[in-house]
Coordinates of C-alpha atoms in Angstrom, one line a residue:
M1 CA 21.5 17.4 -3.0
T2 CA 19.2 16.8 -0.6
K3 CA 16.1 18.4 0.2
P4 CA 16.1 21.1 2.9
D5 CA 13.5 19.2 5.6
H6 CA 10.9 21.3 5.7
Q7 CA 9.9 20.1 2.1
L8 CA 10.2 16.4 3.3
P9 CA 7.4 14.1 4.8
K10 CA 7.8 14.4 8.3
T11 CA 7.3 11.6 10.9
R12 CA 5.2 12.0 13.7
S13 CA 7.5 13.3 15.5
G14 CA 8.6 16.0 12.9
E15 CA 11.2 14.2 11.5
P16 CA 11.9 14.7 8.3
R17 CA 11.1 11.3 6.5
A18 CA 12.9 10.6 3.3
F19 CA 10.1 9.7 1.2
F20 CA 8.7 5.9 -0.2
G21 CA 8.4 6.1 -3.6
R22 CA 8.7 7.6 -7.2
R23 CA 6.6 10.4 -7.7
S24 CA 7.0 10.7 -11.5
G25 CA 4.8 9.3 -14.2
K26 CA 3.4 9.0 -17.8
K27 CA 0.8 11.6 -19.2
L28 CA -2.6 10.6 -19.6
H29 CA -4.2 10.5 -22.8
G30 CA -7.2 12.6 -23.7
G31 CA -10.0 10.4 -23.3
Q32 CA -8.0 8.7 -19.6
Q33 CA -7.8 12.5 -19.2
A34 CA -11.4 13.3 -19.8
V35 CA -12.6 11.0 -16.8
F36 CA -9.5 11.3 -14.5
D37 CA -10.6 15.2 -13.9
A38 CA -14.8 15.0 -13.8
T39 CA -14.3 12.0 -11.9
L40 CA -11.0 12.0 -9.9
P41 CA -12.4 15.1 -7.4
D42 CA -15.6 12.5 -6.2
L43 CA -13.3 9.7 -5.1
E44 CA -10.2 12.2 -4.0
V45 CA -9.0 11.8 0.1
R46 CA -8.3 15.0 1.8
L47 CA -6.8 15.7 4.2
T48 CA -7.0 18.4 7.1
G49 CA -6.4 17.1 9.8
T50 CA -7.2 14.0 11.6
L51 CA -9.2 12.1 9.1
D52 CA -11.4 9.3 10.6
P53 CA -12.2 6.8 7.9
R54 CA -15.6 6.2 9.3
E55 CA -16.9 9.3 7.9
L56 CA -16.0 8.0 4.4
F57 CA -17.7 4.6 5.1
P58 CA -20.2 5.4 7.2
D59 CA -22.2 2.0 6.7
A60 CA -18.8 -0.2 5.6
G61 CA -18.5 -3.1 8.0
R62 CA -14.7 -3.0 7.3
I63 CA -11.7 -1.0 6.5
I64 CA -9.1 -1.8 3.7
V65 CA -6.3 0.4 2.7
E66 CA -4.3 -0.8 -0.1
I67 CA -0.8 1.1 -0.3
G68 CA 0.8 1.7 -4.1
Y69 CA -2.4 -0.4 -6.0
G70 CA -0.8 0.0 -9.1
G71 CA -2.7 -0.6 -12.0
G72 CA -5.3 -1.5 -9.8
E73 CA -6.5 -4.7 -10.4
H74 CA -6.4 -6.1 -6.8
L75 CA -8.1 -3.4 -5.5
A76 CA -10.5 -3.2 -7.6
L77 CA -11.2 -7.0 -7.5
E78 CA -11.5 -7.1 -3.4
A79 CA -13.2 -3.7 -3.6
G80 CA -16.5 -5.3 -6.1
R81 CA -15.9 -9.1 -4.6
H82 CA -17.2 -6.7 -0.7
P83 CA -18.9 -3.8 -1.7
H84 CA -19.9 -3.4 1.7
T85 CA -15.9 -3.1 3.3
G86 CA -14.5 0.8 2.3
Y87 CA -11.5 1.1 0.7
I88 CA -9.1 3.5 0.0
G89 CA -6.0 3.0 -1.9
C90 CA -2.8 4.9 -2.0
E91 CA -0.9 6.0 -5.7
V92 CA 1.5 8.6 -6.8
F93 CA 1.6 7.3 -10.4
T94 CA -0.8 9.5 -12.4
G95 CA -1.0 6.6 -14.7
G96 CA -2.1 4.7 -11.4
I97 CA -4.7 6.9 -10.7
G98 CA -5.7 7.6 -13.9
K99 CA -6.1 3.4 -14.8
M100 CA -8.3 3.2 -11.0
V101 CA -10.3 6.6 -11.7
Q102 CA -11.6 4.3 -15.0
T103 CA -12.7 0.6 -13.6
I104 CA -14.2 2.6 -11.1
A105 CA -16.7 4.7 -13.0
A106 CA -16.9 1.3 -15.4
E107 CA -17.4 -0.4 -12.9
G108 CA -19.4 1.7 -11.5
L109 CA -17.4 1.0 -7.6
T110 CA -18.8 2.7 -4.5
N111 CA -16.5 2.0 -1.5
I112 CA -13.2 3.0 -2.8
R113 CA -11.6 7.0 -2.4
L114 CA -8.5 7.1 -3.5
F115 CA -5.1 8.9 -1.8
T116 CA -3.0 10.2 -4.1
D117 CA -0.2 11.8 -2.2
D118 CA 2.8 10.0 0.2
A119 CA 1.0 6.6 1.9
F120 CA 2.4 7.5 5.1
K121 CA 1.5 11.2 5.7
L122 CA -2.5 9.0 5.9
L123 CA -1.2 6.9 7.7
V124 CA 0.2 9.6 10.5
E125 CA -3.2 11.1 10.5
L126 CA -5.9 8.7 11.0
P127 CA -7.0 7.4 14.6
D128 CA -5.6 4.5 16.2
A129 CA -7.4 1.1 15.7
S130 CA -9.3 2.9 12.9
L131 CA -8.5 0.3 10.3
D132 CA -8.9 -4.5 9.7
E133 CA -6.7 -4.5 7.3
V134 CA -3.6 -2.0 4.8
Y135 CA -1.5 -4.2 2.4
L136 CA 1.4 -3.8 0.8
L137 CA 1.9 -5.3 -2.7
Y138 CA 4.4 -5.5 -4.7
P139 CA 6.6 -2.2 -3.5
D140 CA 9.2 -1.0 -4.8
P141 CA 12.2 -2.7 -3.9
W142 CA 14.8 -0.1 -3.7
P143 CA 17.4 -3.3 -4.5
K144 CA 20.6 -0.1 -4.3
T145 CA 21.7 -0.7 -0.4
R146 CA 22.0 3.8 -0.4
H147 CA 18.0 3.8 -1.3
H148 CA 17.4 1.1 1.1
K149 CA 16.1 4.5 3.5
R150 CA 13.3 4.6 0.9
R151 CA 12.1 1.3 1.0
F152 CA 8.1 1.2 3.0
V153 CA 8.7 -1.6 4.9
S154 CA 10.9 0.1 8.4
P155 CA 11.0 0.9 12.1
T156 CA 8.7 3.5 11.6
T157 CA 5.7 2.8 8.8
L158 CA 5.5 -0.5 10.9
A159 CA 4.9 1.8 14.3
E160 CA 2.2 3.9 12.5
L161 CA 1.0 0.2 10.6
A162 CA 0.9 -0.9 14.6
R163 CA -1.4 1.8 15.8
V164 CA -4.0 2.4 13.3
I165 CA -4.4 -1.6 12.6
R166 CA -6.8 -2.8 15.4
P167 CA -5.9 -6.0 17.6
G168 CA -6.3 -9.1 15.0
G169 CA -6.2 -7.4 11.6
V170 CA -3.4 -8.1 9.2
F171 CA -1.1 -6.3 7.5
H172 CA -0.7 -8.0 4.1
F173 CA 3.1 -7.6 2.5
A174 CA 3.9 -9.1 -0.6
T175 CA 7.0 -9.2 -2.9
D176 CA 9.1 -11.2 -6.1
I177 CA 12.3 -9.8 -4.5
E178 CA 14.2 -11.7 -1.7
D179 CA 16.4 -9.7 0.0
Y180 CA 13.1 -7.6 0.4
A181 CA 11.4 -10.4 1.9
N182 CA 14.0 -11.1 4.0
W183 CA 14.4 -7.8 5.3
T184 CA 10.5 -7.4 5.8
L185 CA 10.6 -10.4 8.4
A186 CA 13.9 -9.3 10.1
H187 CA 12.3 -4.9 10.8
I188 CA 9.0 -7.7 11.6
V189 CA 10.1 -9.6 14.1
R190 CA 11.3 -6.9 15.8
A191 CA 8.3 -5.9 16.6
P192 CA 6.0 -6.9 19.1
A193 CA 2.6 -5.7 17.7
F194 CA 2.5 -7.9 14.3
R195 CA 3.1 -11.8 14.8
F196 CA 3.5 -14.0 12.2
A197 CA 2.2 -17.1 12.2
P198 CA 2.4 -19.0 8.8
E199 CA -0.1 -22.2 9.1
K200 CA 3.1 -24.3 7.2
P201 CA 6.9 -23.5 6.0
G202 CA 6.8 -22.2 3.3
G203 CA 3.5 -21.5 2.9
W204 CA 3.9 -18.0 2.6
H205 CA 4.8 -19.4 -1.5
E206 CA 1.1 -19.8 -1.3
P207 CA -0.6 -16.9 -3.0
Y208 CA -3.3 -15.4 -0.9
P209 CA -7.1 -16.9 -0.7
G210 CA -9.0 -15.5 -3.8
W211 CA -5.8 -14.0 -5.2
Q212 CA -5.5 -12.8 -9.2
A213 CA -2.4 -12.0 -10.2
T214 CA -0.8 -7.4 -10.6
R215 CA 0.2 -6.8 -13.8
Y216 CA 3.7 -5.9 -11.9
E217 CA 4.4 -10.0 -11.1
Q218 CA 2.6 -10.3 -13.5
K219 CA 6.2 -8.5 -15.3
A220 CA 8.1 -10.3 -13.0
R221 CA 6.9 -13.6 -14.0
R222 CA 7.6 -13.2 -18.1
E223 CA 11.0 -11.2 -16.2
G224 CA 12.4 -15.1 -14.7
R225 CA 11.3 -14.5 -11.2
L226 CA 9.4 -17.5 -10.7
V227 CA 8.9 -17.3 -6.9
S228 CA 7.1 -15.1 -4.4
F229 CA 6.2 -14.1 -0.5
Y230 CA 3.3 -13.1 0.6
F231 CA 3.4 -13.1 4.3
S232 CA 0.2 -11.7 6.5
F233 CA 0.7 -10.4 9.6
T234 CA -1.7 -10.3 12.9
R235 CA -1.5 -6.9 15.0
V236 CA -1.6 -8.0 18.7

């Protein structure tokens, strides 16, 4: 049964849009829940209107958003490597949020904030050209044709990404699903705000510099999906 329009996330023009992820998740155990309850309030990004990420990270040289960080391996690694960059991680799974909160507390990371709702809601409240990079790593491929509307990459989201990423900034997209890779390229070639210019043919199969496989990538390898696509699209 379709939800009433007023219960669905909206585009900037106010039109209803299907949610781009799944909301369910495993319940946290006692220790995780305690850290979650004590730490998340200081890390959580709450929207009350337009959000300038520079207010979250006034001393940061760059601002990066990671959409659907999962267990947080990549987000934590990059935040530790680049302490002068501000990171906003978007995730709706309670388990993933719990792991990220634990890692932030254990490693003393001070340059990460967490958004715990649909990432599109965050994008529409960010100012123009306010981000340096956006990562979308191993998103849910929604393989059934009737669910393709739930894939994060769409004309709607690419328009918002083009608005919030500064000229010269980059949108990174990684997947092990060839159909989703082709889907993304097909949308990118119709998005004049982004340029795809790989250094060499097939170079998109090579991981990003300094890449450390996420648990989702490790799972893909165990299941026999041995090839991944690591795209980087430059905002022109």
